[in-house]
mmCIF file of C-alpha atoms in Angstrom:
data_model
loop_
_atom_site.group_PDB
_atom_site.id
_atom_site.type_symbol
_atom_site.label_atom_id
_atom_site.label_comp_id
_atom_site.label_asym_id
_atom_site.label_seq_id
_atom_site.Cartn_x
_atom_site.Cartn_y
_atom_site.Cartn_z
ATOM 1 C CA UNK H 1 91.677 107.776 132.453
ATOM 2 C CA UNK H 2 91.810 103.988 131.741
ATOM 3 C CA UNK H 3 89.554 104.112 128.699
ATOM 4 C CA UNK H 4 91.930 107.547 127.245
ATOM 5 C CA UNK H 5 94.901 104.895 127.938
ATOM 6 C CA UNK H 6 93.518 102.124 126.072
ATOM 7 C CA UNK H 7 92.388 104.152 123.162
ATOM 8 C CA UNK H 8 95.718 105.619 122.561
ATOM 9 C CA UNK H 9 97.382 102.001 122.578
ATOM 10 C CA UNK H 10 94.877 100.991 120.307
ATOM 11 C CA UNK H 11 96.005 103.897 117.526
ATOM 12 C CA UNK H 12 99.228 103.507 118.189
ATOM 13 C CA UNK H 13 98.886 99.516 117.294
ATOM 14 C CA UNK H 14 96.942 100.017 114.113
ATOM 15 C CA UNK H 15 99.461 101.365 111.670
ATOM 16 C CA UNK H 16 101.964 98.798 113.246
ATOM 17 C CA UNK H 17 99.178 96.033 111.924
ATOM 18 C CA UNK H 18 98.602 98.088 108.735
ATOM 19 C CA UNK H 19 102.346 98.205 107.794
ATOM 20 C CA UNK H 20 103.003 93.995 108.638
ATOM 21 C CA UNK H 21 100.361 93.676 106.254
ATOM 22 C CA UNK H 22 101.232 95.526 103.242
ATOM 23 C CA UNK H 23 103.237 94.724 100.617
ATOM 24 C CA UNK H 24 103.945 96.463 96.992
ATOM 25 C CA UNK H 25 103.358 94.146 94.108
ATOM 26 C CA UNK H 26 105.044 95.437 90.452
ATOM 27 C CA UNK H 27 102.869 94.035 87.794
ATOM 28 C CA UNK H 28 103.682 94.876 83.897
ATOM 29 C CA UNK H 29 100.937 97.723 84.005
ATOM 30 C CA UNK H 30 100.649 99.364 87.608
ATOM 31 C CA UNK H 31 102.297 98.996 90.957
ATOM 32 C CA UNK H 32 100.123 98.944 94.154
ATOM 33 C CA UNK H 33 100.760 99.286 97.738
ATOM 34 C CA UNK H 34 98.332 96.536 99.073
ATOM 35 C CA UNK H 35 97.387 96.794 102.606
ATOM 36 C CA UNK H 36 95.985 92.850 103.058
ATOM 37 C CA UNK H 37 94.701 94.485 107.080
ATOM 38 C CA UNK H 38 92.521 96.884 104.814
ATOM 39 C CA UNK H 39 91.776 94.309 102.409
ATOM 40 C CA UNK H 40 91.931 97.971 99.931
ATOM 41 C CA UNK H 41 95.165 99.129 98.083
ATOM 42 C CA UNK H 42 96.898 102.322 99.741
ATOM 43 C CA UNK H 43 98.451 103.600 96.101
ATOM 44 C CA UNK H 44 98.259 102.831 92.976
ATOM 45 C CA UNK H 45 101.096 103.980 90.397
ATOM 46 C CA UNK H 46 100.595 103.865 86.254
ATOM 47 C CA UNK H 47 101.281 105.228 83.385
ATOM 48 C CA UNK H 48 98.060 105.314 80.189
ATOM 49 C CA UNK H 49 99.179 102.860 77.739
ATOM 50 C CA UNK H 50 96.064 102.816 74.897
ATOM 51 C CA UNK H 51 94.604 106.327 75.444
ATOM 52 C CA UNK H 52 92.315 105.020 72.034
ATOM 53 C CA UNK H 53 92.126 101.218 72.735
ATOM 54 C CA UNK H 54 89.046 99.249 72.024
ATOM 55 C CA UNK H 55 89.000 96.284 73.349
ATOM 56 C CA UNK H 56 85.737 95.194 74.723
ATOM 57 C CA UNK H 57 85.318 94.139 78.753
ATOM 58 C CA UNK H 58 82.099 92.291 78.410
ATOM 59 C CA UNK H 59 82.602 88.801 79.979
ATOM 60 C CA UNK H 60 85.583 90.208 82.309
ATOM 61 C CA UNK H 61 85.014 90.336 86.216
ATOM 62 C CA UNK H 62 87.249 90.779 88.651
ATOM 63 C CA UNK H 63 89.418 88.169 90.377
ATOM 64 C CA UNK H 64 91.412 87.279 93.262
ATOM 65 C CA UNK H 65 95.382 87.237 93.180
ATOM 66 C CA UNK H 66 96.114 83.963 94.864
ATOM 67 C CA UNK H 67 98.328 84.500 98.101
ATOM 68 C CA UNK H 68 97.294 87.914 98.802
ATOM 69 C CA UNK H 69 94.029 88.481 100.862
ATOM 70 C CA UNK H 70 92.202 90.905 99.024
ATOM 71 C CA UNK H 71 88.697 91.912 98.904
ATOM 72 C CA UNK H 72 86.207 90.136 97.097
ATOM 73 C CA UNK H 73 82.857 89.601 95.194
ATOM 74 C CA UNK H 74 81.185 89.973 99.050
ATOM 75 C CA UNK H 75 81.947 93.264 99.824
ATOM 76 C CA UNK H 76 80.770 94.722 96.804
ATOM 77 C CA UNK H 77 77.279 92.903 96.584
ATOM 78 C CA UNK H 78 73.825 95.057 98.122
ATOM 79 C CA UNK H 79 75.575 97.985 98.930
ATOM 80 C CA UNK H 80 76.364 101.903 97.265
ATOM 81 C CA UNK H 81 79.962 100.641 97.259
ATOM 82 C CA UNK H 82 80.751 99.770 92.759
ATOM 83 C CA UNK H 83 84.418 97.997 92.478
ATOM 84 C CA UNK H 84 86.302 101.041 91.331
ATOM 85 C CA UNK H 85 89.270 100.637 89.127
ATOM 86 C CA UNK H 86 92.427 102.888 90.192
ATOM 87 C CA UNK H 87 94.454 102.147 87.331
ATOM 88 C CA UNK H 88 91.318 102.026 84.455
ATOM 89 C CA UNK H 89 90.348 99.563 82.361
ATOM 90 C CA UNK H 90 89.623 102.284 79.180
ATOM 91 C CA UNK H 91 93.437 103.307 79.740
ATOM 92 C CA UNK H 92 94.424 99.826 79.456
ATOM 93 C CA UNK H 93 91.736 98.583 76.823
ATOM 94 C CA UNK H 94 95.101 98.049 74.326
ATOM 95 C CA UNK H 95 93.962 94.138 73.825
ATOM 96 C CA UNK H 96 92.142 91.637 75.615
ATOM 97 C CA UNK H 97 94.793 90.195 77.723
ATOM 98 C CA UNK H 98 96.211 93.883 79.141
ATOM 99 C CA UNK H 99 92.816 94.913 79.781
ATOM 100 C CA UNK H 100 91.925 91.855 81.952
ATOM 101 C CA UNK H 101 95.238 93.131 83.825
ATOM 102 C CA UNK H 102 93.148 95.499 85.600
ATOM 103 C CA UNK H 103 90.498 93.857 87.106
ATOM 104 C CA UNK H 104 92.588 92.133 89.585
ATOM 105 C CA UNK H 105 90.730 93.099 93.052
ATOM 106 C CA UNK H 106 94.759 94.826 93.726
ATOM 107 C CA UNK H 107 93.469 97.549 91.464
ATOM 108 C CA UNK H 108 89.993 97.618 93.083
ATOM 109 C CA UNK H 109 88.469 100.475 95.626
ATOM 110 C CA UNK H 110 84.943 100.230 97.610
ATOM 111 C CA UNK H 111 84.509 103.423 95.758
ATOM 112 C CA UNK H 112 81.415 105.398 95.793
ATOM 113 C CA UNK H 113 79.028 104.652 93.325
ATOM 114 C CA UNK H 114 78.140 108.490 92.676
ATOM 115 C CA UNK H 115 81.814 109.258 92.420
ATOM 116 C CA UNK H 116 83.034 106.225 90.154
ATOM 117 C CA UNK H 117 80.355 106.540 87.488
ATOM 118 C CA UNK H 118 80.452 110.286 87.606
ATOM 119 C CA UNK H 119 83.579 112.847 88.497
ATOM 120 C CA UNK H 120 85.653 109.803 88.839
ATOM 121 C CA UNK H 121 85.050 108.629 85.311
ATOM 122 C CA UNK H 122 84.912 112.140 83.952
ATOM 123 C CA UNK H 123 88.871 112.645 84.724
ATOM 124 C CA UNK H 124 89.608 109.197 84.124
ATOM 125 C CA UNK H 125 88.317 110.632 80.135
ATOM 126 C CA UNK H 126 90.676 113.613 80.554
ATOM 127 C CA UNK H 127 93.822 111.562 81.314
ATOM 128 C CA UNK H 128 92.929 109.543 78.450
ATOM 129 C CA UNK H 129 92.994 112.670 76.517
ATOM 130 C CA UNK H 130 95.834 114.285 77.538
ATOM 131 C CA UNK H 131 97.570 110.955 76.710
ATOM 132 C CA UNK H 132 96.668 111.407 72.771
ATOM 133 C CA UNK H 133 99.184 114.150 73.254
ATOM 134 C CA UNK H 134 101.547 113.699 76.493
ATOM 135 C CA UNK H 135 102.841 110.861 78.271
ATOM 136 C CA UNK H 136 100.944 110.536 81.315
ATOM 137 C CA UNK H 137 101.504 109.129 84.935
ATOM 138 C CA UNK H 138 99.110 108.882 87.618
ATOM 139 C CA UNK H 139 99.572 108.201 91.337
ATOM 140 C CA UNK H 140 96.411 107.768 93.295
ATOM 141 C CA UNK H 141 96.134 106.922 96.655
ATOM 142 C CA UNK H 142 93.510 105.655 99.118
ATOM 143 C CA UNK H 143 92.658 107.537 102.849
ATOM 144 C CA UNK H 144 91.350 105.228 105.427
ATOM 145 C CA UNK H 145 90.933 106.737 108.980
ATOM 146 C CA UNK H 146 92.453 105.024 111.877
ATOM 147 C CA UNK H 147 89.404 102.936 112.578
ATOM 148 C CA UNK H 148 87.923 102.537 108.840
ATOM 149 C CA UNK H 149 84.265 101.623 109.067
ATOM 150 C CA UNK H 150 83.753 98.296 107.388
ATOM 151 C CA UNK H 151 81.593 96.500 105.065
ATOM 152 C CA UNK H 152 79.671 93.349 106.320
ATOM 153 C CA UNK H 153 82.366 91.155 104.470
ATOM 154 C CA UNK H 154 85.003 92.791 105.935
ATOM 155 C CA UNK H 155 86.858 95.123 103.911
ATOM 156 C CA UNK H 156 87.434 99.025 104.990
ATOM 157 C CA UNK H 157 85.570 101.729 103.286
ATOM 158 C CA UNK H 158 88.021 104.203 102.513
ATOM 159 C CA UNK H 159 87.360 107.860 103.153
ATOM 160 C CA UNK H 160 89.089 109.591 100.265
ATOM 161 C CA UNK H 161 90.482 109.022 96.854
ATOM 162 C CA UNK H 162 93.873 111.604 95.878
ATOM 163 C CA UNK H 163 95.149 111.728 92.321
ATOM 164 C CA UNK H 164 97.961 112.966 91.240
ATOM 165 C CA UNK H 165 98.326 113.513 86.980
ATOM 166 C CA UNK H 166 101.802 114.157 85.696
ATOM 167 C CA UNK H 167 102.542 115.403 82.159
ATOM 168 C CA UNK H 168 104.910 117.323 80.022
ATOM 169 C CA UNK H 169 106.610 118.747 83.284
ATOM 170 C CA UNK H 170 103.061 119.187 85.329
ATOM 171 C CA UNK H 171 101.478 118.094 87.904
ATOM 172 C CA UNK H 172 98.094 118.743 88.965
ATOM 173 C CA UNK H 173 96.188 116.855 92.244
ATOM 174 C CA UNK H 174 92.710 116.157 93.063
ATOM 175 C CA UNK H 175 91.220 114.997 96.202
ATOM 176 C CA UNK H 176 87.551 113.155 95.953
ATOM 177 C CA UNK H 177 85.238 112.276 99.127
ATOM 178 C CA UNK H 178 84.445 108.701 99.033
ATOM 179 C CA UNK H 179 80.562 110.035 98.989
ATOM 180 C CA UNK H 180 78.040 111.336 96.598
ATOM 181 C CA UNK H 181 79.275 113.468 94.424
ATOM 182 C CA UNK H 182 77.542 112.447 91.220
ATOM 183 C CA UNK H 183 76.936 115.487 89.127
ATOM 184 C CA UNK H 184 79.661 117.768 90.051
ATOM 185 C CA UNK H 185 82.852 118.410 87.781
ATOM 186 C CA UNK H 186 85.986 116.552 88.590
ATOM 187 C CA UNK H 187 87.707 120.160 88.078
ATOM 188 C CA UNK H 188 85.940 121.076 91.285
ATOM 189 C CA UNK H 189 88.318 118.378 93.158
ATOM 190 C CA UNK H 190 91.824 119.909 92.829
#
């Protein structure tokens, strides 16, 4: 009976730690819901500015926003887990300075390998598009389970990515599995 006890005061804690340590931060080209316990955002909000920009990332890494902790260069290194952009880099490749916007680790997942370079990136092509024609707003946000498994560094793997595309009066959703799923269409996921 003890052990039941304890585990239910222990669930019941967690989103009380999860919401003193979250906080949403507005910048000029998304807004995320940062969960600093998580050390992974919770949502990210934005809306496809350069559907057909060019500019180049080579040279750009990610970086730290100072005052927030966020994940880092540490949990991403020996591992399956690639730094996954939520709000992408090709749909803010406009100039140099608005695509180094998104490689803040705020706009960073521990996302799959197999699902960022495959159905991930796949849809992350069809926004771009759909935004030749429409404007377009995503919303995608992060599952974590009550007791996220970690990586050595520290930050929680999250279980899930949901995305949410909204244009010309529609809205269609997708749910991914933070797992394998290179090789299978991202239309499979709504």
């Amino acid at each position: 009976k003890r052990k039941k006890m304890k585990k239910t005061l222990i669930l019941l804690l967690f989103p009380l730690s999860l919401l003193s340590q979250t906080q949403t931060i507005v910048t000029d080209i998304f807004t995320v819901e940062y969960s600093e316990f998580l050390e992974q955002p919770l949502r990210v909000e934005y809306t496809i500015e350069c559907p057909n920009g060019n500019a180049k990332r080579s040279g750009l890494d990610f970086y730290k926003v100072e005052g927030i902790n966020t994940s880092d260069v540490n949990d991403y290194k020996n591992n399956i887990w690639d730094r996954g952009h939520l709000a992408p880099a090709a749909a803010f490749s406009c100039d140099r300075e608005t695509l180094t916007k998104t490689f803040s680790y705020l706009n960073c997942a521990l996302q799959h390998e197999g699902l960022n370079r495959g159905p991930w990136k796949e849809l992350e092509r069809f926004e771009r598009d759909l935004a030749k024609i429409f404007e377009v707003k995503v919303i995608v946000e992060i599952a974590f389970t009550s007791e996220p498994l970690r990586v050595p560094a520290g930050a929680a793997i999250p279980i899930g990515f949901s995305k949410t595309i909204m244009f010309d009066g529609k809205q269609y959703k997708f749910y991914f599995p933070n797992t394998d799923v290179a090789g299978q269409d991202w239309f499979n996921f709504s």
